[in-house]
Tab-separated table of C-alpha atoms and ligand atoms in Angstrom:
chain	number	residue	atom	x	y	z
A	1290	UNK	CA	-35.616	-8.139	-2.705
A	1291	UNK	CA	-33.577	-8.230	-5.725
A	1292	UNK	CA	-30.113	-9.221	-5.555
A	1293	UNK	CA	-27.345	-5.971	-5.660
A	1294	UNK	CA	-25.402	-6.520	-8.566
A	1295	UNK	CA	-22.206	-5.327	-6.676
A	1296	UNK	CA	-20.282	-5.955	-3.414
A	1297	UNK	CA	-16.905	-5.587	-2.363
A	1298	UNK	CA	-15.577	-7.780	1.017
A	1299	UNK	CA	-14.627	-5.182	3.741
A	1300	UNK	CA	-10.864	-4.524	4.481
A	1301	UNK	CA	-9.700	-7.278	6.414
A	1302	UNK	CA	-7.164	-4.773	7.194
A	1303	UNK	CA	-9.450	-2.454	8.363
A	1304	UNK	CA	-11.723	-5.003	10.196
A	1305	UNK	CA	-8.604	-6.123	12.331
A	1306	UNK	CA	-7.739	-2.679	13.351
A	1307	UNK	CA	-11.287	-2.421	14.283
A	1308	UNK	CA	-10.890	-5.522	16.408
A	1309	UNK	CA	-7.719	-4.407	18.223
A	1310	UNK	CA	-8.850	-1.238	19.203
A	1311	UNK	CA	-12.084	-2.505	20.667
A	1312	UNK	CA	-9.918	-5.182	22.538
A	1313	UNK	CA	-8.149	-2.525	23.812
A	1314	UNK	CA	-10.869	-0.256	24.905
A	1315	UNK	CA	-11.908	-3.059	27.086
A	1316	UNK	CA	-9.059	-2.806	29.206
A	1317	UNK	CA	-6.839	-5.655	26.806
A	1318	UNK	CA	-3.452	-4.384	26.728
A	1319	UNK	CA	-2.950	-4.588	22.420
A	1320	UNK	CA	-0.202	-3.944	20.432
A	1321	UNK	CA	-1.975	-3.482	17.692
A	1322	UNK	CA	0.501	-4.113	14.138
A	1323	UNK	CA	-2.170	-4.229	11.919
A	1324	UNK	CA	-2.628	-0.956	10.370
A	1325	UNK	CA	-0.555	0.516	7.524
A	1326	UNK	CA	-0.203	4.283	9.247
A	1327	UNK	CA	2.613	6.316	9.886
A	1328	UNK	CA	2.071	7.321	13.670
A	1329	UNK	CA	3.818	10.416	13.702
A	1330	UNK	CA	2.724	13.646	13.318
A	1331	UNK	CA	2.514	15.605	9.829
A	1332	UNK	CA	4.773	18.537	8.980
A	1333	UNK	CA	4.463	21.440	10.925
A	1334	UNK	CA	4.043	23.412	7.365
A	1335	UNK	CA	0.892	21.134	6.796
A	1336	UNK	CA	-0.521	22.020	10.146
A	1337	UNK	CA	0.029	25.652	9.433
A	1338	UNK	CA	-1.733	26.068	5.654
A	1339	UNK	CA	-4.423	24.113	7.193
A	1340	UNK	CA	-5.306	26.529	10.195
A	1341	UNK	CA	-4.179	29.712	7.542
A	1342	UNK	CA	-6.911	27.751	4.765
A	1343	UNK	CA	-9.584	28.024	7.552
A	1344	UNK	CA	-8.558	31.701	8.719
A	1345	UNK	CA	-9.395	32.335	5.072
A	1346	UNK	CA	-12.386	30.247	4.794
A	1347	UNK	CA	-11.134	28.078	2.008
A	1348	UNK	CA	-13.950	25.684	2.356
A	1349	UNK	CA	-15.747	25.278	-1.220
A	1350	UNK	CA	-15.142	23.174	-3.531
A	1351	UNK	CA	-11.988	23.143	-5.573
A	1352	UNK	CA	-11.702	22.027	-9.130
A	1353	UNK	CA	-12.701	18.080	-9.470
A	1354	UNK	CA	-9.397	17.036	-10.047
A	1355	UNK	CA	-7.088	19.408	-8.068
A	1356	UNK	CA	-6.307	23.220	-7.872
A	1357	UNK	CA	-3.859	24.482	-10.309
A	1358	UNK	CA	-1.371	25.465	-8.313
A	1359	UNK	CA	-0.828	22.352	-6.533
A	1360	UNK	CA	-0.926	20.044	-9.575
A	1361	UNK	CA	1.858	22.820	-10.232
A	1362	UNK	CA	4.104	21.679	-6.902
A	1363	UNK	CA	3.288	17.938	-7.743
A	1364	UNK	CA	4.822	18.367	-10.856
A	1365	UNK	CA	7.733	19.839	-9.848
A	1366	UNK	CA	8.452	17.952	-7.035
A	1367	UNK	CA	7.793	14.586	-8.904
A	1368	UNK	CA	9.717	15.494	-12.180
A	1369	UNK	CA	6.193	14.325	-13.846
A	1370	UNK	CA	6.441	16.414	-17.098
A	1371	UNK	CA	4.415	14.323	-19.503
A	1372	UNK	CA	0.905	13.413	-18.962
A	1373	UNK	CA	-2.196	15.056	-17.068
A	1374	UNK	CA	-1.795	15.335	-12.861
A	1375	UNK	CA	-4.904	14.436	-11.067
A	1376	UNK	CA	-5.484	15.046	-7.367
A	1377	UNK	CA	-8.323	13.116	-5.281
A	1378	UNK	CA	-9.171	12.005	-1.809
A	1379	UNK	CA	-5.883	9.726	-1.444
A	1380	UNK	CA	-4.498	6.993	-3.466
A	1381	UNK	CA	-7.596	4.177	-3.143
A	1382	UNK	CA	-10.051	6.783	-5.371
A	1383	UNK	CA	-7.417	7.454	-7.735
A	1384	UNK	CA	-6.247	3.827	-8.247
A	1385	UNK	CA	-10.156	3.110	-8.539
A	1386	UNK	CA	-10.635	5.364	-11.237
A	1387	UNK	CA	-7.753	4.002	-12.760
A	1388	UNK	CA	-8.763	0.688	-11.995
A	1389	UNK	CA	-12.567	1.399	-13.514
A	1390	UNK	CA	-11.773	3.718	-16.362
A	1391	UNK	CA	-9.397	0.559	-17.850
A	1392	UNK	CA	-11.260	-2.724	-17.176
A	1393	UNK	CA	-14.985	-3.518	-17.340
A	1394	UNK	CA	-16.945	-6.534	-17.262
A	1395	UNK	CA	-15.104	-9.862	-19.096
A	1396	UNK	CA	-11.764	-7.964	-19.053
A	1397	UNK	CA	-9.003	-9.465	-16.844
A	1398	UNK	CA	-6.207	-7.134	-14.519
A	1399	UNK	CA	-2.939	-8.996	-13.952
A	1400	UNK	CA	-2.033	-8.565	-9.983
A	1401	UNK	CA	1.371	-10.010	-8.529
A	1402	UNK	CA	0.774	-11.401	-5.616
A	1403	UNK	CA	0.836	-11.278	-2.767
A	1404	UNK	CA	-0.750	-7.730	-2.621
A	1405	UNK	CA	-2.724	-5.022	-1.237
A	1406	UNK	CA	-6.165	-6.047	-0.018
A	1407	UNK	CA	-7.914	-3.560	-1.922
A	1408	UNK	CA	-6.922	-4.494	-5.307
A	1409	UNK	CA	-8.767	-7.511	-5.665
A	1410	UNK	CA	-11.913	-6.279	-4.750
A	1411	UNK	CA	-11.354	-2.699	-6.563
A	1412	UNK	CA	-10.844	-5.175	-9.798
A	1413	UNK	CA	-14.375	-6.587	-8.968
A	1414	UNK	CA	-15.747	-4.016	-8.160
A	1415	UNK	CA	-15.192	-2.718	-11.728
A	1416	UNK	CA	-16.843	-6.112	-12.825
A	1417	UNK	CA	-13.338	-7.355	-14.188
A	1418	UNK	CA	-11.659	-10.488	-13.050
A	1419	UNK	CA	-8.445	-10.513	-10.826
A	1420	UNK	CA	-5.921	-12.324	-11.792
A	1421	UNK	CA	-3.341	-12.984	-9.991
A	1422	UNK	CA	0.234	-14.110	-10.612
A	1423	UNK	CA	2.380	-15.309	-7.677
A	1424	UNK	CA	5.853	-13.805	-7.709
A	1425	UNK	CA	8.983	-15.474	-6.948
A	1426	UNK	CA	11.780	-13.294	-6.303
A	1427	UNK	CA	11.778	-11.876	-8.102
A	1428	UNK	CA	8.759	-11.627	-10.665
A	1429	UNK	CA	9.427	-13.922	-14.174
A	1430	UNK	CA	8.278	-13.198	-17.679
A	1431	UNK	CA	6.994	-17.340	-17.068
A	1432	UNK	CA	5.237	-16.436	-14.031
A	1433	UNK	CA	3.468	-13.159	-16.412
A	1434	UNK	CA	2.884	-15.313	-19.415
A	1435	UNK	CA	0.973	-17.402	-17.836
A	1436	UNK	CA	-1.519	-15.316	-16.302
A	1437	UNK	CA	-2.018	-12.876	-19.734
A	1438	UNK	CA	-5.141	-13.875	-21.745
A	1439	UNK	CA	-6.416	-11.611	-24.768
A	1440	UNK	CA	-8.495	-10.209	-22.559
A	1441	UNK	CA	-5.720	-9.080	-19.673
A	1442	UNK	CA	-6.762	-5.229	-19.672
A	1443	UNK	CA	-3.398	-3.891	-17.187
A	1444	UNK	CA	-1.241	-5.056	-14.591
A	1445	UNK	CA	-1.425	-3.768	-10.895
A	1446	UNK	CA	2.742	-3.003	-9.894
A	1447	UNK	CA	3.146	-2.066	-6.321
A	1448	UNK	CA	6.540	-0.761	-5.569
A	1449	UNK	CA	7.441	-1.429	-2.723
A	1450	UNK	CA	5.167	-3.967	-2.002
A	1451	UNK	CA	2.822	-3.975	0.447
A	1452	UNK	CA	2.702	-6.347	2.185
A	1453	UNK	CA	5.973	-7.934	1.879
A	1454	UNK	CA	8.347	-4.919	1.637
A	1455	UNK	CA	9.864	-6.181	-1.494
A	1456	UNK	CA	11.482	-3.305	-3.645
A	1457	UNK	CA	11.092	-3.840	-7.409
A	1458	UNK	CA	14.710	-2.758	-8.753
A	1459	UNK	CA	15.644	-1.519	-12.246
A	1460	UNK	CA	15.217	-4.895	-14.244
A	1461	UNK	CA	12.031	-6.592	-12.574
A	1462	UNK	CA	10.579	-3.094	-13.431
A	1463	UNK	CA	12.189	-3.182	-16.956
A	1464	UNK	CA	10.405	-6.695	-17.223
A	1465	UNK	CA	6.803	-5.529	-16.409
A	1466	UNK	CA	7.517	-2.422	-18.557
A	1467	UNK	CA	8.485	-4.833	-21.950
A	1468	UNK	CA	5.605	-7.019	-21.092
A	1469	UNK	CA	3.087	-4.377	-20.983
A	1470	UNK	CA	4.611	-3.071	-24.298
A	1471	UNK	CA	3.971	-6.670	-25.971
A	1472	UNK	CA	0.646	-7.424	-24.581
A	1473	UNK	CA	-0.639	-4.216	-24.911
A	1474	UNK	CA	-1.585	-3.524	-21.458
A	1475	UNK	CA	-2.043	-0.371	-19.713
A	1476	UNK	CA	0.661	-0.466	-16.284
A	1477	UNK	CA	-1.333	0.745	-13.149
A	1478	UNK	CA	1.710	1.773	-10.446
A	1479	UNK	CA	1.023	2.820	-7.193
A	1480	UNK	CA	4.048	3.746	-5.381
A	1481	UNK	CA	2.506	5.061	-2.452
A	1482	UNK	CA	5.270	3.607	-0.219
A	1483	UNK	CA	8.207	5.215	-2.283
A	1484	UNK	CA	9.721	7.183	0.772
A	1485	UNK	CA	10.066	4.065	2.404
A	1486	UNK	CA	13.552	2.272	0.948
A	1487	UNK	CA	15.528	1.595	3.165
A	1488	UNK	CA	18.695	0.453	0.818
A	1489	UNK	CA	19.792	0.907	-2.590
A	1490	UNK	CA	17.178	3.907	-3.534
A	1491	UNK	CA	13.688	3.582	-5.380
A	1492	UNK	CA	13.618	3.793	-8.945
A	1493	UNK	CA	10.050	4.711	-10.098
A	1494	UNK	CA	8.228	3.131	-13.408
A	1495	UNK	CA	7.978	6.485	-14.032
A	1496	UNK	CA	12.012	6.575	-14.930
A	1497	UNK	CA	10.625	4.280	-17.925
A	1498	UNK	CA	9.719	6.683	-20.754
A	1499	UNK	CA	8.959	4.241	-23.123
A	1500	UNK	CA	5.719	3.313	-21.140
A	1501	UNK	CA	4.278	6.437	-20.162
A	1502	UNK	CA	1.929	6.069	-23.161
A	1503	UNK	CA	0.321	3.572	-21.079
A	1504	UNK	CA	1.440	4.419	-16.984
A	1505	UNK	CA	-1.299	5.738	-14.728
A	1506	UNK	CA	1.235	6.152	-11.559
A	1507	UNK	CA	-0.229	6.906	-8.280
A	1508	UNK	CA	0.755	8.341	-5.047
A	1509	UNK	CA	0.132	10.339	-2.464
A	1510	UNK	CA	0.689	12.381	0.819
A	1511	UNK	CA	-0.893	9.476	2.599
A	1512	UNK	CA	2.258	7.510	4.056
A	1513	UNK	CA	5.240	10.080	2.933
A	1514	UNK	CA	3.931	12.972	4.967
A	1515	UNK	CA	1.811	11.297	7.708
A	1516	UNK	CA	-1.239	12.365	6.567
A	1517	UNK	CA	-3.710	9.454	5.491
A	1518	UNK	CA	-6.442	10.908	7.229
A	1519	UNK	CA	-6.348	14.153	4.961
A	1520	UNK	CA	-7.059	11.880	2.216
A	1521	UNK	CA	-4.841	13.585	-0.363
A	1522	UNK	CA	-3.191	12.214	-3.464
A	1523	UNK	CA	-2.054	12.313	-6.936
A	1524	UNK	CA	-1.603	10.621	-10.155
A	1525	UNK	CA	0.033	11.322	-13.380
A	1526	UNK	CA	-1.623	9.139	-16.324
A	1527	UNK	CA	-2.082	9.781	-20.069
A	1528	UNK	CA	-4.319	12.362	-21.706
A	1529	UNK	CA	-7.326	9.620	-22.793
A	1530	UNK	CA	-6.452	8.023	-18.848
A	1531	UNK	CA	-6.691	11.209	-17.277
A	1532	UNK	CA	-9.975	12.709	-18.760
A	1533	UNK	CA	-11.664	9.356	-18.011
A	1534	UNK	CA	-10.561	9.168	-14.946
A	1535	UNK	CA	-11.351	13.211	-14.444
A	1536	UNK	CA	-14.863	11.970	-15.382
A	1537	UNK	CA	-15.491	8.900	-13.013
A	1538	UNK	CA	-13.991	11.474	-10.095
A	1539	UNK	CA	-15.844	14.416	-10.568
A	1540	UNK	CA	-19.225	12.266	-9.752
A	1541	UNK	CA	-17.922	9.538	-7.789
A	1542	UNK	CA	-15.944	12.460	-5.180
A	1543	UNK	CA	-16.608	15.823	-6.817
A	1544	UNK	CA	-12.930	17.340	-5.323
A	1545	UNK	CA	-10.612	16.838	-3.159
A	1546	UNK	CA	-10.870	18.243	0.477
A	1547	UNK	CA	-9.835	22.132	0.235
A	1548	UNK	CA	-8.021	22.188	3.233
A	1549	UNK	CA	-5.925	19.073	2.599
A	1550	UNK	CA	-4.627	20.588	-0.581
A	1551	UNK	CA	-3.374	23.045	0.895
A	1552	UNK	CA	-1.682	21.060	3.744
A	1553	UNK	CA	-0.371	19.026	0.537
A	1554	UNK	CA	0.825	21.883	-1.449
A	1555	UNK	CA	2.927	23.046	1.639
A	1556	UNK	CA	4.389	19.570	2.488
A	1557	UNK	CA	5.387	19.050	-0.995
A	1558	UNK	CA	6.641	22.565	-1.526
A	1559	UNK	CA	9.094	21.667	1.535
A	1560	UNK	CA	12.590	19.923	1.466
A	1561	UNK	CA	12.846	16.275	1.716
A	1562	UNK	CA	13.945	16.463	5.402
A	1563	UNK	CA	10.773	15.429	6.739
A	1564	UNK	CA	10.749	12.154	4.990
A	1565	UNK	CA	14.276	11.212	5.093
A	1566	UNK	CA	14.059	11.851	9.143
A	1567	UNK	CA	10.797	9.623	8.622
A	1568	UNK	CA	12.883	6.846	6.707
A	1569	UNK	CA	15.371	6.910	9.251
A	1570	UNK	CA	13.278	6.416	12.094
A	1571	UNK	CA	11.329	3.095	9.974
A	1572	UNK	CA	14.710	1.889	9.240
A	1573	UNK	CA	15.440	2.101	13.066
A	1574	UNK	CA	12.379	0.117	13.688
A	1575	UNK	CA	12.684	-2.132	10.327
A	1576	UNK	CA	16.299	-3.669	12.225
A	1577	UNK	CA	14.941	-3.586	16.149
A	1578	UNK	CA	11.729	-5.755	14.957
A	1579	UNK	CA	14.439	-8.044	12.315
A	1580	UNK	CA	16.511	-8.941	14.829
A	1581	UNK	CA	13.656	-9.626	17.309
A	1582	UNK	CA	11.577	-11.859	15.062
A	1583	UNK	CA	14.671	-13.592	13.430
A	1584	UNK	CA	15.780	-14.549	17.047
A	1585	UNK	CA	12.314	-17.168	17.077
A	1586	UNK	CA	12.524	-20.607	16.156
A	1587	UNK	CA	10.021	-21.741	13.034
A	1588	UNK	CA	9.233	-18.446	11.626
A	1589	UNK	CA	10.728	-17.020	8.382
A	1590	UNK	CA	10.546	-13.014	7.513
A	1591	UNK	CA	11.141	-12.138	4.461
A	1592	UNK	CA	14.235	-9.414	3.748
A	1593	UNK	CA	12.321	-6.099	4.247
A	1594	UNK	CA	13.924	-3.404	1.830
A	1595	UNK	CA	11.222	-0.936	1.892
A	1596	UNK	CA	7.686	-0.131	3.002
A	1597	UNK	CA	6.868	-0.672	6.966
A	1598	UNK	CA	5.654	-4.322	6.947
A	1599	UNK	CA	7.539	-7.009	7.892
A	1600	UNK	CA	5.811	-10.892	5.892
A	1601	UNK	CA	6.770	-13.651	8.079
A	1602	UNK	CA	6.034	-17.507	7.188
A	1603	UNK	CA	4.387	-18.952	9.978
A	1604	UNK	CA	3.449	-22.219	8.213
A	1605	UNK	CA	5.938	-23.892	10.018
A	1606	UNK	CA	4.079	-23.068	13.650
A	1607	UNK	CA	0.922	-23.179	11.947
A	1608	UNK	CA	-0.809	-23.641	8.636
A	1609	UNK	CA	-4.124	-21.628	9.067
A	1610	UNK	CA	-2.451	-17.688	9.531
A	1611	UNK	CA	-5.976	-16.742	10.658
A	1612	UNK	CA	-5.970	-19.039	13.424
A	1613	UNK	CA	-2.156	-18.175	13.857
A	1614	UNK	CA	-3.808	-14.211	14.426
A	1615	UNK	CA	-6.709	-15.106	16.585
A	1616	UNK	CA	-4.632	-17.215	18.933
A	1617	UNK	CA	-1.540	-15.096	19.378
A	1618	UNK	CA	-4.242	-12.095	19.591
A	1619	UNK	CA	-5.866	-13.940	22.305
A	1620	UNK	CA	-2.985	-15.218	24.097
A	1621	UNK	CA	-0.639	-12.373	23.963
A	1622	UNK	CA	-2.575	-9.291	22.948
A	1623	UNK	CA	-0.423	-8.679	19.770
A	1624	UNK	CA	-2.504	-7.686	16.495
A	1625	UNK	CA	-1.256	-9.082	13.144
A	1626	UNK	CA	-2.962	-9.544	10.093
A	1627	UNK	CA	-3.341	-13.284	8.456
A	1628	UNK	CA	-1.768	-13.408	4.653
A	1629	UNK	CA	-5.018	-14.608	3.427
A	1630	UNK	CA	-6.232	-10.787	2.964
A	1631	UNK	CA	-2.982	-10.477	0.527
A	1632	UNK	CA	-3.736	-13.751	-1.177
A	1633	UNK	CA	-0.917	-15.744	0.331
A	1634	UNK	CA	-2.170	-17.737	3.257
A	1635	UNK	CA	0.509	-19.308	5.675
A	1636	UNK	CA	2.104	-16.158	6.161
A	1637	UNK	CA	1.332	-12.669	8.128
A	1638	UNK	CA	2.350	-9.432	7.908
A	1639	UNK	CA	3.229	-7.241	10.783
A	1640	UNK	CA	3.385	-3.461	10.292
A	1641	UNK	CA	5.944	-1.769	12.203
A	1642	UNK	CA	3.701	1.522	12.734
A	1643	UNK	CA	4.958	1.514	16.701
A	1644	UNK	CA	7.650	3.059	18.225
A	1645	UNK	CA	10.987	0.616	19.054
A	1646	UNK	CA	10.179	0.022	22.614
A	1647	UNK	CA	6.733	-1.660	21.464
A	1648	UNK	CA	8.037	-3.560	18.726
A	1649	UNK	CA	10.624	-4.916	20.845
A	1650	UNK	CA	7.607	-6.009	23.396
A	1651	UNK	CA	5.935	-7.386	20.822
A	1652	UNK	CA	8.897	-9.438	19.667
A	1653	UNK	CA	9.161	-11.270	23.406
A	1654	UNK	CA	5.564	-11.648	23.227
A	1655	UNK	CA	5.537	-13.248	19.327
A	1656	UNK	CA	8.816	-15.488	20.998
A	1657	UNK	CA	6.920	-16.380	23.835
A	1658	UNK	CA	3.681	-17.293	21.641
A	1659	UNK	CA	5.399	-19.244	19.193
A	1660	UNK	CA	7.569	-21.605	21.415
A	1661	UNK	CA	4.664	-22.309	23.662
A	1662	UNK	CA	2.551	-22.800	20.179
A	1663	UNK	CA	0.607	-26.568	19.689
A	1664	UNK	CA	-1.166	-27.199	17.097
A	1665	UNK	CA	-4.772	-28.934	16.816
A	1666	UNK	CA	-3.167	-31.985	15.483
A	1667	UNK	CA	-0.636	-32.450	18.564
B	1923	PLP	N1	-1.831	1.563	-1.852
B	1923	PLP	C1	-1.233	0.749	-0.967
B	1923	PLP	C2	-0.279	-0.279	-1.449
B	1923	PLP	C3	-1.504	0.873	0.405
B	1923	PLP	O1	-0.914	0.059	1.287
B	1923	PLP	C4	-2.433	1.864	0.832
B	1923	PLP	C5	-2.785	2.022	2.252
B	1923	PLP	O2	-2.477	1.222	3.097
B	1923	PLP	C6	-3.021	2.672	-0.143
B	1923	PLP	C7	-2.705	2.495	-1.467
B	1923	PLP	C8	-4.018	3.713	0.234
B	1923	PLP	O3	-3.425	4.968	0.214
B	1923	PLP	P1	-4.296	6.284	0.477
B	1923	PLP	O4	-4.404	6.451	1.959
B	1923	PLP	O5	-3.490	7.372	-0.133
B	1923	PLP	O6	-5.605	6.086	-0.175
């Protein structure tokens, strides 16, 4: 057989989730940390233009990249003005069109790092090279320069970053913004996590006008309103951006999902009372699981402003983070997910998708782990 010319590696996020839940079907009791959900239910207004979308039988397709009148509500609850709004199946499609429509074969994407397990392999996918560019805290012009080539196509910006829970503030973002503008690059934002900032608010690249001429900005309903599983989201991007991307979308998806549109359309029609209660509730969580994990000897979190992952150094307990998972998996039934999937081995993220009482569990158990933790060598 011939070779395929393409693959991706599966999610490693996904894989572990996979893992955790079969563990736990076997009887294991799992508290599973691994999987970047909101596990709370969606708006009640969602639920309702679903159920009132079937009642009317609203189940052919819509137009490939989203139904006027929601690109309409997007719009004006976003403040995006300029540029074309596209709506797809979540934020992955979008951010591969994006991702595809850009870079091709010999072209290179800049990606701080560490970052979201998909964007590596999206990159590849395209047949464009990765490249990615470790940040300090916070990112450097130094650190950029020397990961730009002349054949750099865009840089990735995640805000706030999965899966550290950094929050890019007004001058790192002015930074990427001016270097994009001197290299010529287009600035791919996804910013699905922007409900999730805990301090100081969330200023979006979108706030840059200068750049829009080369922003494709993507979000969705995905993490704000609880509804990943609707697969719903939305971009703003420039007019050349947009119709490429409109191309690649109408074949690779055809539409969005009817009903989820609508669900969207009500959500974001809605006040913002459903994700500041949301925000409150992950900030809740953010400071039980803090104080827990900053109470163990050896391990080092990083300050979580925003998102719902907490990145912890474990190198001091033990170098290899996937052996750091399977073991405290093994031994104490807690899920995590090694920092080799983001790039950054040594460390591992732990998403606080579980309600206080279960975070605080898994905190004893981590404590537990950890102090009674010996390594190969000893
Ligand atoms: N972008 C980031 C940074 C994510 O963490 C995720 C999901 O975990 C996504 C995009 C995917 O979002 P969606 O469910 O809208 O495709």
């Amino acid at each position: 057989m011939k070779p395929f010319s393409r693959t991706a590696a599966p999610s490693v996020t996904m894989s572990l989730d996979r893992q955790a839940r079969e563990l736990a079907a076997s009887g294991k009791d799992v508290i599973n940390l691994t999987a970047g959900q909101v596990d709370l239910p969606m708006p009640d207004a969602g639920k309702a233009a679903i159920r009132a979308a079937l009642d009317a039988d609203r189940t052919g397709y819509v137009p490939a990249t989203g139904s006027a009148d929601l690109i309409e509500t997007v719009r004006n609850k976003t403040g995006w003005t300029e540029g074309r709004v596209l709506i797809s199946a979540g934020a992955k499609p979008l951010l591969t069109a994006a991702i595809a429509c850009v870079a091709g074969p010999g072209d290179e994407v800049l990606l701080p790092a560490p970052c979201y397990t998909s964007y590596p392999e999206t990159i590849r996918l395209a047949g464009a090279v990765p490249v990615p560019v470790f940040r300090g805290t916070p990112l450097t012009h130094e650190a950029l320069t020397r990961g730009v080539s002349d054949r750099t196509k865009a840089i990735v910006v995640n805000n706030p970053v999965n899966p550290t829970g950094a929050v890019l503030r007004a001058p790192e973002l002015r930074l990427l913004a001016d270097f994009a503008k001197a290299h010529d690059l287009y600035l791919i934002a996804d910013e699905v996590y922007h409900a999730f900032v805990y301090e100081g608010g969330f200023t979006s690249l979108y706030a840059f006008a200068d750049v829009r001429e080369r922003l494709i900005l993507v979000d969705s309903a995905s993490k704000t309103y609880a509804m990943a599983g609707l697969r719903l989201g939305y971009a703003v991007a420039p007019a050349p951006a947009a119709e490429a991307m409109s191309g690649f979308l109408s074949h690779a998806l055809g539409c969005p999902c009817s009903l989820s549109e609508r669900a969207a359309k009500a959500v974001l029609a809605a006040d913002d009372t459903y994700s500041d209660e949301l925000r409150g509730v992950f900030r809740r969580r953010r400071d039980r699981i803090l104080a827990g994990i900053g109470r163990i000897p050896r391990l080092r979190t990083a300050p979580c402003e925003g998102a719902f992952y907490l990145w912890i150094d474990v190198s001091a307990v033990e170098a290899d983070d996937a052996l750091f998972c399977r073991r405290l998996l093994d031994a104490e039934g807690v899920a995590l997910t090694p920092g080799r999937a983001f790039l950054c081995p040594g460390f591992v993220r732990l998403a606080f998708t579980k309600p206080e009482s279960a975070l605080a569990e898994a905190a004893a158990r981590l404590d537990r782990f950890v102090r009674s933790y010996r390594t190969d060598a000893n």
